[in-house]
Coordinates of C-alpha atoms in Angstrom, one line a residue:
M101 CA 17.9 21.7 48.3
A102 CA 18.4 18.7 46.0
D103 CA 21.4 17.5 44.7
Q104 CA 22.1 18.7 40.9
S105 CA 24.9 17.2 39.9
G106 CA 24.2 13.6 38.8
V107 CA 23.5 12.3 35.8
Q108 CA 19.3 12.2 35.0
P109 CA 17.7 10.6 32.8
L110 CA 14.5 10.3 30.3
Q111 CA 13.4 7.0 29.4
F112 CA 10.8 7.2 27.0
S113 CA 9.0 3.9 24.6
C114 CA 8.2 5.3 21.2
E115 CA 4.5 5.5 20.4
G116 CA 1.4 7.9 19.1
G117 CA 3.3 8.0 15.4
L118 CA 3.7 11.3 13.3
V119 CA 1.9 14.4 15.1
L120 CA 2.5 17.9 12.9
N121 CA -0.6 19.5 15.4
Q122 CA 0.8 19.5 18.6
S123 CA 2.9 22.5 20.0
A124 CA 6.6 21.4 21.6
F125 CA 5.0 21.6 25.4
T126 CA 2.2 19.2 24.8
L127 CA 3.6 16.5 22.1
Q128 CA 4.7 13.3 24.1
P129 CA 8.4 11.7 24.3
G130 CA 7.6 9.0 21.6
M131 CA 5.9 11.0 19.5
A132 CA 7.7 11.5 16.6
L133 CA 7.9 15.2 14.6
E134 CA 9.6 13.1 11.9
L135 CA 8.2 9.8 10.2
V136 CA 9.3 8.0 7.0
N137 CA 9.5 4.6 5.6
F138 CA 8.3 4.1 9.3
E139 CA 4.9 2.4 10.4
S140 CA 4.0 1.2 13.7
D141 CA 5.3 -2.1 15.4
I142 CA 2.9 -4.7 15.7
N143 CA 5.5 -4.9 18.9
G144 CA 5.9 -2.0 20.4
G145 CA 7.5 0.8 18.7
Y146 CA 8.5 2.5 15.0
R147 CA 9.1 0.1 12.6
R148 CA 11.2 1.2 9.0
I149 CA 9.1 -0.4 6.7
N150 CA 9.6 -3.6 4.2
G151 CA 10.3 -3.2 0.4
F152 CA 8.6 -3.8 -2.7
S153 CA 10.2 -6.0 -5.8
K154 CA 9.0 -6.6 -9.1
W155 CA 6.0 -9.2 -8.3
N156 CA 6.5 -10.3 -12.5
T157 CA 9.8 -9.2 -14.1
S158 CA 8.4 -8.8 -17.2
V159 CA 7.1 -5.1 -18.9
V160 CA 3.2 -4.9 -18.7
P161 CA 3.0 -4.5 -23.0
Q162 CA 2.5 -1.3 -23.8
T163 CA -0.3 0.0 -26.4
N164 CA 1.0 3.4 -28.2
S165 CA 3.4 4.8 -26.1
S166 CA 6.4 3.3 -22.8
S167 CA 5.3 6.1 -21.0
E168 CA 1.5 4.2 -20.4
A169 CA 0.8 3.1 -16.9
V170 CA -0.8 0.0 -15.5
L171 CA -4.4 1.4 -14.9
M172 CA -5.3 -2.0 -13.5
A173 CA -3.3 -4.9 -11.9
A174 CA -5.5 -7.4 -10.5
S175 CA -5.5 -10.8 -8.5
Y176 CA -7.3 -13.4 -9.7
G177 CA -7.4 -17.5 -8.1
L178 CA -4.5 -18.8 -6.0
T179 CA -1.5 -17.4 -9.0
E180 CA -2.8 -14.6 -11.5
V181 CA -2.9 -11.2 -11.8
I182 CA -4.4 -9.5 -15.0
A183 CA -2.9 -6.5 -15.5
A184 CA -4.0 -3.3 -18.1
R185 CA -1.9 -1.4 -19.9
G186 CA -3.1 0.9 -23.2
E187 CA -6.1 -0.8 -25.3
R188 CA -5.3 -4.6 -23.7
V189 CA -6.0 -6.1 -20.8
Y190 CA -3.1 -8.7 -19.9
R191 CA -3.3 -12.6 -17.7
S192 CA 0.0 -14.4 -15.7
T193 CA 1.6 -15.6 -13.0
N194 CA 5.0 -15.0 -11.6
K195 CA 6.1 -18.6 -11.6
T196 CA 10.0 -20.2 -13.4
D197 CA 10.9 -23.2 -13.5
K198 CA 14.5 -24.7 -16.1
L199 CA 14.2 -26.3 -18.8
N200 CA 15.0 -30.1 -18.8
G201 CA 17.3 -30.7 -20.8
A202 CA 18.7 -28.3 -24.1
I203 CA 15.5 -27.2 -27.3
N204 CA 16.1 -26.3 -30.5
N205 CA 14.5 -23.1 -32.4
S206 CA 11.2 -25.7 -34.1
V207 CA 10.7 -27.5 -31.0
T208 CA 6.6 -27.4 -29.4
T209 CA 6.6 -29.7 -26.5
I210 CA 8.2 -28.0 -24.2
T211 CA 10.2 -30.2 -20.8
V212 CA 10.6 -28.4 -18.0
D213 CA 11.1 -29.4 -14.1
A214 CA 7.7 -29.2 -13.0
T215 CA 4.8 -26.9 -14.4
S216 CA 2.8 -26.8 -11.1
G217 CA 1.9 -22.8 -10.4
F218 CA 1.7 -22.1 -14.9
T219 CA -1.6 -22.1 -15.4
T220 CA -3.4 -24.1 -18.4
T221 CA -2.5 -21.8 -21.6
G222 CA -0.4 -18.8 -21.9
T223 CA 3.5 -17.1 -22.7
L224 CA 5.8 -18.0 -21.5
L225 CA 9.1 -16.3 -21.6
I226 CA 12.3 -17.8 -22.3
G227 CA 15.3 -15.4 -22.6
T228 CA 14.2 -13.0 -25.3
E229 CA 11.5 -15.5 -27.3
Q230 CA 8.3 -15.6 -25.6
I231 CA 6.8 -19.0 -26.8
T232 CA 2.3 -19.6 -26.4
Y233 CA 1.2 -22.7 -25.3
T234 CA -2.2 -24.2 -25.4
G235 CA -2.1 -27.0 -22.9
V236 CA 0.5 -28.3 -20.1
T237 CA 1.0 -32.0 -18.4
T238 CA 2.9 -32.5 -15.0
T239 CA 6.3 -31.5 -16.4
T240 CA 5.4 -30.3 -20.4
F241 CA 4.1 -26.8 -22.9
T242 CA 1.9 -28.5 -25.3
G243 CA 0.7 -27.0 -28.7
C244 CA 3.7 -24.3 -28.8
S245 CA 3.8 -21.3 -31.1
R246 CA 7.3 -20.6 -31.2
G247 CA 8.1 -16.5 -32.1
A248 CA 5.2 -14.9 -30.4
N249 CA 4.4 -11.5 -30.2
N250 CA 6.7 -10.0 -32.0
T251 CA 10.2 -12.6 -30.9
T252 CA 12.4 -15.1 -32.5
A253 CA 12.8 -18.0 -32.2
A254 CA 16.0 -19.3 -31.1
S255 CA 17.5 -22.2 -29.2
H256 CA 17.8 -23.0 -25.5
S257 CA 19.8 -24.8 -23.5
D258 CA 19.5 -27.2 -21.1
D259 CA 18.0 -25.4 -17.6
A260 CA 17.6 -22.5 -18.9
V261 CA 15.6 -20.3 -17.4
V262 CA 11.7 -20.7 -17.7
S263 CA 9.1 -17.7 -17.1
Q264 CA 5.4 -17.2 -17.6
T265 CA 4.9 -13.9 -19.2
W266 CA 1.9 -12.6 -20.1
T267 CA -0.9 -13.5 -22.5
S268 CA -3.2 -10.7 -23.6
I269 CA -6.6 -12.0 -22.7
D270 CA -8.5 -8.2 -23.7
T271 CA -8.3 -5.8 -27.4
G272 CA -9.6 -2.1 -28.7
R273 CA -10.3 -0.5 -24.3
T274 CA -9.6 2.9 -26.4
N275 CA -9.2 6.1 -24.5
A276 CA -9.5 3.4 -20.8
T277 CA -8.7 5.1 -17.8
K278 CA -7.4 4.1 -14.4
F279 CA -9.7 1.2 -13.6
S280 CA -12.6 0.5 -10.5
F281 CA -12.7 -3.6 -10.2
K282 CA -14.3 -6.6 -8.3
R283 CA -13.8 -9.9 -7.0
Y284 CA -17.0 -11.7 -6.8
N285 CA -18.1 -16.1 -7.6
F286 CA -22.0 -16.0 -7.9
T287 CA -22.5 -19.7 -8.9
G288 CA -18.9 -21.7 -8.5
T289 CA -16.5 -19.3 -10.8
D290 CA -14.1 -17.1 -9.6
K291 CA -15.0 -13.6 -11.6
L292 CA -13.7 -10.6 -11.9
L293 CA -15.6 -7.7 -13.5
W294 CA -13.9 -3.8 -14.3
T295 CA -14.9 -0.6 -15.7
D296 CA -11.8 1.8 -17.4
G297 CA -14.4 5.2 -17.9
A298 CA -14.4 5.1 -21.2
N299 CA -15.8 2.0 -22.1
R300 CA -18.1 -0.9 -21.6
A301 CA -17.6 -3.0 -18.5
S302 CA -16.4 -6.2 -18.7
F303 CA -15.9 -9.2 -16.8
Y304 CA -12.7 -12.6 -17.3
D305 CA -14.1 -16.1 -16.4
G306 CA -10.8 -17.7 -16.0
S307 CA -11.4 -18.5 -20.1
S308 CA -12.6 -15.7 -21.6
V309 CA -13.9 -12.0 -21.0
T310 CA -16.9 -11.0 -21.7
D311 CA -18.6 -7.3 -22.4
I312 CA -21.4 -5.3 -20.5
T313 CA -23.5 -4.3 -23.6
H314 CA -27.0 -4.6 -22.7
S315 CA -28.4 -1.5 -24.9
S316 CA -30.1 -0.9 -20.0
A317 CA -26.7 -0.7 -18.7
P318 CA -24.5 2.8 -18.6
S319 CA -21.8 2.3 -21.8
A320 CA -18.6 3.7 -20.6
P321 CA -19.1 3.0 -16.5
S322 CA -15.9 4.1 -14.3
I323 CA -17.0 2.6 -11.0
A324 CA -17.7 -1.4 -10.4
E325 CA -19.3 -3.1 -7.0
V326 CA -21.1 -6.5 -6.3
F327 CA -24.1 -6.6 -3.8
Q328 CA -26.6 -9.4 -2.9
N329 CA -25.5 -10.7 -6.2
H330 CA -26.3 -7.8 -8.0
V331 CA -23.5 -5.9 -10.1
F332 CA -23.6 -2.3 -9.9
L333 CA -21.9 -0.2 -11.8
S334 CA -21.7 3.8 -12.4
G335 CA -19.9 6.8 -12.5
D336 CA -20.6 7.5 -16.8
S337 CA -20.4 10.5 -17.5
N338 CA -23.8 10.7 -19.6
N339 CA -25.5 9.7 -16.0
P340 CA -23.5 10.8 -13.5
N341 CA -26.3 10.5 -10.2
E342 CA -27.1 7.1 -11.7
V343 CA -25.8 4.0 -10.4
F344 CA -27.4 0.9 -12.3
F345 CA -27.8 -2.6 -11.1
S346 CA -28.0 -5.6 -13.2
A347 CA -30.0 -9.0 -12.1
P348 CA -29.8 -11.5 -10.0
Y349 CA -26.9 -13.8 -10.7
L350 CA -27.2 -12.5 -14.0
E351 CA -24.3 -10.2 -14.8
T352 CA -25.2 -9.7 -18.5
D353 CA -29.0 -8.8 -18.0
F354 CA -30.2 -5.0 -16.9
S355 CA -33.6 -5.6 -17.8
A356 CA -36.6 -4.6 -15.5
A357 CA -38.4 -7.4 -15.9
S358 CA -35.2 -9.4 -14.9
G359 CA -34.7 -7.4 -11.9
A360 CA -32.6 -5.1 -13.1
G361 CA -32.5 -1.4 -11.9
S362 CA -31.6 1.7 -11.2
I363 CA -31.4 4.8 -8.2
A364 CA -30.0 7.9 -8.5
I365 CA -29.1 10.1 -5.7
D366 CA -28.5 14.1 -5.3
D367 CA -24.4 14.3 -6.2
T368 CA -22.4 12.8 -8.2
V369 CA -20.9 9.6 -7.5
V370 CA -17.8 8.8 -6.0
A371 CA -17.8 5.8 -5.5
L372 CA -19.4 2.7 -4.4
K373 CA -18.5 0.1 -0.6
V374 CA -20.5 -3.2 0.2
F375 CA -20.1 -3.4 4.0
R376 CA -21.8 -5.0 6.0
D377 CA -24.7 -5.6 4.0
Q378 CA -24.8 -2.3 2.6
L379 CA -24.0 0.1 0.0
Y380 CA -22.5 2.7 0.6
I381 CA -22.6 5.4 -1.5
F382 CA -20.5 8.1 -2.1
G383 CA -21.3 11.8 -4.0
R384 CA -19.0 14.3 -4.0
E385 CA -20.6 16.2 -0.8
K386 CA -23.4 13.2 0.4
I387 CA -23.2 9.9 1.0
F388 CA -26.3 7.7 0.5
K389 CA -26.0 3.7 2.0
L390 CA -28.5 1.0 0.3
L391 CA -29.7 -1.5 2.2
G392 CA -31.8 -4.7 1.1
N393 CA -31.8 -7.1 -1.5
T394 CA -33.3 -7.3 -4.1
V395 CA -34.9 -4.3 -6.3
A396 CA -38.0 -5.1 -4.6
D397 CA -37.1 -3.9 -1.1
F398 CA -33.6 -1.9 -1.9
Q399 CA -33.7 1.1 0.5
L400 CA -31.2 4.0 -0.4
Q401 CA -31.1 5.8 2.6
P402 CA -29.0 9.0 4.2
V403 CA -25.8 8.6 5.9
T404 CA -24.8 12.2 5.5
R405 CA -25.3 15.0 3.5
D406 CA -22.6 17.3 4.9
L407 CA -19.5 16.2 2.9
G408 CA -18.7 13.3 0.8
C409 CA -15.6 11.3 -0.9
S410 CA -12.7 13.1 -2.5
S411 CA -11.6 9.5 -4.6
K412 CA -12.8 6.7 -5.6
H413 CA -9.7 5.1 -5.3
S414 CA -9.3 5.8 -1.5
V415 CA -12.3 4.3 0.0
Q416 CA -11.0 0.8 2.0
E417 CA -12.2 -1.8 4.2
L418 CA -9.7 -1.8 7.1
G419 CA -10.6 -3.0 10.6
G420 CA -13.5 -3.7 11.0
D421 CA -14.4 0.0 9.2
I422 CA -14.3 1.6 6.0
I423 CA -11.8 4.6 5.7
F424 CA -12.1 7.5 2.4
L425 CA -10.6 10.4 2.2
A426 CA -12.8 13.4 2.3
P427 CA -12.8 17.4 1.7
D428 CA -10.6 18.3 5.2
G429 CA -8.7 14.5 5.4
L430 CA -9.2 10.8 6.3
R431 CA -12.2 10.0 7.6
T432 CA -14.2 7.2 9.1
I433 CA -17.7 5.3 8.2
A434 CA -18.9 3.9 11.3
G435 CA -17.9 7.5 12.9
T436 CA -20.0 9.7 10.0
D437 CA -23.0 7.3 9.6
K438 CA -22.8 7.2 14.1
I439 CA -23.7 10.0 14.7
G440 CA -25.1 12.0 11.4
D441 CA -22.5 14.9 10.6
V442 CA -19.6 14.0 10.2
E443 CA -16.9 15.4 13.2
L444 CA -16.1 12.0 15.0
G445 CA -15.5 10.4 11.7
T446 CA -12.3 12.4 11.6
I447 CA -8.6 11.2 12.1
S448 CA -6.1 12.6 10.4
K449 CA -5.6 15.5 12.7
P450 CA -2.0 14.6 13.9
V451 CA -0.8 15.1 10.2
Q452 CA -3.6 16.9 8.9
I453 CA -1.1 19.2 7.9
K454 CA 0.0 17.2 5.0
F455 CA -3.9 17.1 3.1
D456 CA -3.5 20.7 3.2
G457 CA -1.6 21.3 0.7
L458 CA -3.7 18.7 -1.9
T459 CA -4.2 20.2 -5.5
S460 CA -5.7 17.3 -7.3
F461 CA -7.4 14.0 -6.9
D462 CA -7.7 12.1 -9.8
Q463 CA -3.8 10.3 -9.0
I464 CA -5.0 9.5 -5.4
E465 CA -4.5 5.9 -4.6
S466 CA -4.1 4.2 -1.8
V467 CA -4.1 -0.1 -0.5
V468 CA -4.4 -1.6 2.4
V469 CA -2.3 -3.9 4.1
P470 CA -4.1 -6.9 6.2
T471 CA -1.8 -8.5 8.5
K472 CA -1.0 -5.4 9.8
T473 CA -4.3 -3.8 10.0
Q474 CA -2.2 -0.5 8.1
Y475 CA -4.0 2.0 5.0
R476 CA -1.6 3.4 3.3
I477 CA -2.5 6.0 1.1
F478 CA -0.6 7.7 -1.7
F479 CA -0.5 11.3 -3.1
V480 CA 1.5 10.5 -6.9
N481 CA 1.4 13.7 -8.8
E482 CA 2.8 11.6 -13.1
T483 CA 5.1 14.4 -12.7
D484 CA 7.5 13.6 -9.9
S485 CA 9.2 11.3 -9.5
V486 CA 9.6 7.5 -7.6
A487 CA 11.8 9.4 -5.2
N488 CA 9.8 12.0 -4.1
T489 CA 6.0 10.7 -4.5
T490 CA 5.4 10.7 -1.0
G491 CA 1.4 9.3 1.2
I492 CA 0.5 8.5 4.3
I493 CA 0.7 5.2 6.8
A494 CA -2.4 4.8 8.9
S495 CA -2.3 2.4 11.6
L496 CA -5.2 0.2 13.1
T497 CA -3.9 -0.3 16.4
Q498 CA -5.4 -0.4 20.5
N499 CA -5.7 3.1 20.9
G500 CA -6.3 4.6 17.5
F501 CA -5.2 5.3 14.4
V502 CA -1.7 5.7 14.1
F503 CA -0.2 8.4 11.3
S504 CA 3.5 7.7 9.6
E505 CA 5.3 9.5 5.9
I506 CA 5.5 6.9 3.6
K507 CA 7.9 7.9 0.6
G508 CA 9.6 6.3 -2.4
I509 CA 6.5 4.8 -4.4
K510 CA 4.3 6.7 -7.1
P511 CA 1.6 3.6 -7.7
A512 CA -0.3 4.2 -10.8
C513 CA -3.1 1.1 -9.4
T514 CA -3.2 -1.0 -6.3
D515 CA -4.5 -4.3 -5.0
Y516 CA -4.3 -6.4 -1.9
D517 CA -6.2 -9.9 -1.6
N518 CA -7.3 -11.1 1.4
E519 CA -7.5 -14.6 -0.3
R520 CA -4.2 -15.7 -1.0
Q521 CA -1.5 -17.1 1.6
P522 CA 0.5 -15.6 2.2
Q523 CA -1.8 -12.1 1.7
T524 CA -0.7 -10.0 -1.4
V525 CA -0.3 -6.0 -2.3
L526 CA 0.3 -5.0 -5.0
H527 CA 1.1 -2.4 -7.4
G528 CA 0.9 -1.2 -10.9
S529 CA 3.7 1.3 -11.9
F530 CA 4.1 3.9 -14.1
D531 CA 7.2 2.1 -16.0
G532 CA 4.6 -0.6 -16.9
Y533 CA 5.6 -2.9 -14.3
V534 CA 3.0 -4.8 -11.6
Y535 CA 4.9 -4.8 -7.8
L536 CA 4.4 -6.7 -5.7
Q537 CA 5.0 -4.7 -1.7
E538 CA 5.8 -5.3 2.0
S539 CA 9.3 -7.5 0.4
G540 CA 12.7 -7.8 0.3
N541 CA 14.3 -4.3 2.0
T542 CA 14.6 -1.9 -0.5
F543 CA 12.6 -0.3 -3.3
D544 CA 13.1 -2.6 -6.1
G545 CA 16.7 -2.2 -5.7
V546 CA 16.9 1.4 -4.1
A547 CA 17.4 2.2 -0.7
I548 CA 14.7 2.8 1.5
N549 CA 15.1 5.9 3.2
G550 CA 14.1 5.2 6.9
R551 CA 13.9 8.4 9.5
Y552 CA 12.8 8.9 12.8
R553 CA 12.6 12.9 15.0
S554 CA 12.1 13.3 18.2
P555 CA 9.8 16.0 19.4
D556 CA 12.3 18.5 20.9
L557 CA 12.6 17.4 25.2
T558 CA 12.9 20.1 27.3
M559 CA 13.1 17.3 30.1
G560 CA 10.8 19.0 31.9
D561 CA 11.9 22.4 32.1
A562 CA 13.0 24.2 29.0
G563 CA 15.6 27.2 30.9
I564 CA 18.1 24.5 32.4
R565 CA 21.3 23.4 30.3
K566 CA 21.1 19.1 29.8
D567 CA 25.3 18.2 29.1
M568 CA 24.1 15.4 27.5
Q569 CA 26.3 12.0 28.6
R570 CA 25.2 8.9 27.0
I571 CA 22.1 7.5 24.7
I572 CA 21.3 4.2 25.4
I573 CA 18.8 2.8 22.5
N574 CA 16.3 0.3 22.8
Y575 CA 15.0 -1.1 18.9
A576 CA 14.8 -4.7 17.5
P577 CA 16.9 -4.9 13.8
E578 CA 15.8 -8.3 11.7
A579 CA 19.1 -8.6 10.0
S580 CA 22.1 -5.9 9.5
I581 CA 21.2 -2.6 9.3
N582 CA 23.3 0.8 8.1
A583 CA 21.6 3.8 10.1
S584 CA 22.7 7.0 12.1
L585 CA 22.0 8.7 15.0
F586 CA 21.9 12.5 15.6
L587 CA 22.0 14.5 18.5
R588 CA 20.5 18.2 17.4
Y589 CA 20.4 20.6 20.2
D590 CA 17.8 24.1 21.1
Y591 CA 15.4 23.1 18.5
E592 CA 18.1 22.9 15.7
S593 CA 19.5 26.2 15.9
P594 CA 22.1 27.3 13.2
D595 CA 24.0 29.0 16.7
S596 CA 24.3 25.9 17.9
T597 CA 27.0 22.9 18.2
N598 CA 25.7 19.5 17.3
P599 CA 28.5 16.9 17.6
A600 CA 28.8 14.3 14.6
Q601 CA 26.9 11.1 13.7
Y602 CA 26.9 7.9 15.4
V603 CA 26.7 4.7 13.9
L604 CA 24.8 2.1 14.1
N605 CA 25.1 -1.3 12.6
A606 CA 24.5 -5.2 13.1
S607 CA 28.4 -5.2 15.2
D608 CA 26.7 -2.8 17.4
V609 CA 24.1 -5.8 18.6
L610 CA 26.9 -8.3 18.6
A611 CA 28.8 -6.4 20.7
L612 CA 26.6 -5.7 23.8
Y613 CA 27.4 -7.8 26.9
G614 CA 29.6 -10.3 25.3
V615 CA 27.4 -11.9 23.5
N616 CA 28.6 -14.8 20.6
T617 CA 28.6 -15.5 17.1
Y618 CA 27.3 -18.5 16.0
G619 CA 28.1 -18.7 12.7
S620 CA 28.7 -16.8 9.8
T621 CA 25.7 -14.4 9.8
G622 CA 23.7 -14.6 13.1
T623 CA 23.9 -14.6 16.8
Y624 CA 23.4 -17.4 19.2
G625 CA 22.5 -16.1 22.7
G626 CA 21.3 -12.4 21.2
Q627 CA 19.0 -10.5 23.0
R628 CA 16.1 -9.5 20.6
T629 CA 15.9 -6.1 21.5
P630 CA 19.6 -4.7 22.1
L631 CA 20.2 -1.8 24.3
L632 CA 23.4 -0.1 22.6
R633 CA 25.1 2.8 25.3
Q634 CA 25.7 5.4 23.0
P635 CA 28.3 8.0 25.2
V636 CA 27.7 11.4 22.8
E637 CA 29.2 14.5 23.3
G638 CA 27.0 18.6 23.9
S639 CA 24.2 20.2 25.6
G640 CA 21.8 23.1 25.5
F641 CA 18.5 23.5 27.0
A642 CA 16.5 21.0 24.4
V643 CA 18.0 17.9 22.7
A644 CA 16.5 15.5 19.1
L645 CA 17.4 12.4 18.7
R646 CA 17.4 11.9 14.9
I647 CA 18.2 7.9 13.2
N648 CA 18.5 8.3 9.6
D649 CA 19.2 4.7 7.1
T650 CA 22.1 5.6 5.3
A651 CA 21.7 3.0 3.4
A652 CA 20.6 -0.7 1.5
S653 CA 19.0 -1.5 5.4
A654 CA 16.7 -4.5 6.7
P655 CA 14.0 -3.2 8.4
Y656 CA 14.5 -2.6 12.2
S657 CA 12.2 -1.3 15.1
L658 CA 12.9 1.7 17.3
K659 CA 11.3 0.4 20.7
G660 CA 12.2 3.2 22.8
F661 CA 15.2 5.7 24.3
Q662 CA 16.9 6.6 28.0
L663 CA 18.2 9.4 28.2
E664 CA 21.4 10.5 30.6
F665 CA 21.9 14.2 31.0
G666 CA 23.4 16.3 33.9
V667 CA 21.6 19.7 34.9
G668 CA 23.9 22.7 33.6
A669 CA 23.1 26.5 34.4
R670 CA 19.6 28.1 33.7
R671 CA 19.4 30.3 31.4

């Protein structure tokens, strides 16, 4: 008989993500039963996500109430963001500089160290005073009007911080709902097109806003797209199944004589998305695609008549495909298009339980993190707190989609921009601010609660008691971390005795294998993915590992574990 008195190992890598649709006997050890605020690391393992911070420290001005959400936060050009709140639309950068010399409360030319990055006209914030300006030189703002927007003109000292703040560019958007928008460039000028479901579609060209008021254009569209040099508008409650398009290169001309027109489908239009020289038209129960270049050769073809899209704000392009929320979870358009029905396009089966309880799709939001080939969808309820708002992260890997859960981000609107360097991921919030995702180690000052739980591990035999000896953790901290390891026995039965937490922190990394500390904060000669050998206590027929963040912590990646145990008696 084999000697079972020695210590035996179980080693596994962290891979497979959050899986909630398999039994304890089919789950692989590297999968997770809980994976909150972690993501699939492009270098392997599960990485605690980055935080977010205010993109601009100034709140987007309200119209009537501080409870007004940001309805649009859209990247524009290389430095600006266009934001909508209440009945107005604003623009700003997040640039800051310092005064070069003190100023009194009446000067109209303001000198700073450098104006690079500021817009050529706009609004400044110094202390609590807002100042509008009409021109810039390399070091001055000219044509200044002091005490703008009901603030008070004041004197300011040398080196006072000068920030760009929000400048109104459009007003009168009564009863506006969440915006849909599209960046485009027909003739060399970058433009931003937007709709709000209650007013005329409009576009901004860097200097002014123009409403699309043509008599044949919809009066209150909620969906905007640009395809083959035409503006496409839809989602008007008066024509819910119709898609209108402008004349080529002429966003304000919707006359048939100029090449404009409309297309009707036998369903309510939910979303429009351009993909691979085709315009996909998502209905509530059907999906179509439009091919061609002009009204002369446009062809409408069905993709599927078996299901549609539940939320226009779920539709994103990711990794050479379109991902969207259908009534039964997340799907990809390539799978749907390929076979004419929908089964192959289903991707969210491992976490389907997270979608089954959805009752309202109005506040669904999504965004893509391009550098990580990652899709994030948020289940937003206006009455829930930020801390209790959840969502799903879908990371596209070589082995398909890997899922995790996100908690603590409550976006009212989102945007990402591939053209900016570094790539920009934004969300507007219900508190009136625009935030930059993938920024910092906290959720705007609030600690990120990262949680990982492994499957219940039986080491191949659920009937044998395992006497745990030690855990070897392979992880990659990016800086000082604050997290704890927990062991939970026998499916977390209340009858089981579980040991106290084991603390993971930066000193654990520095202590490994006689690593030397170089300077006060760095590690000289340290391993990139160290192995932490942690003696543990307790026994059980099954054991699960938990790791919880305990305070504000830098991101770190869990790469894998080795469990060392002695074999006990059979139950």
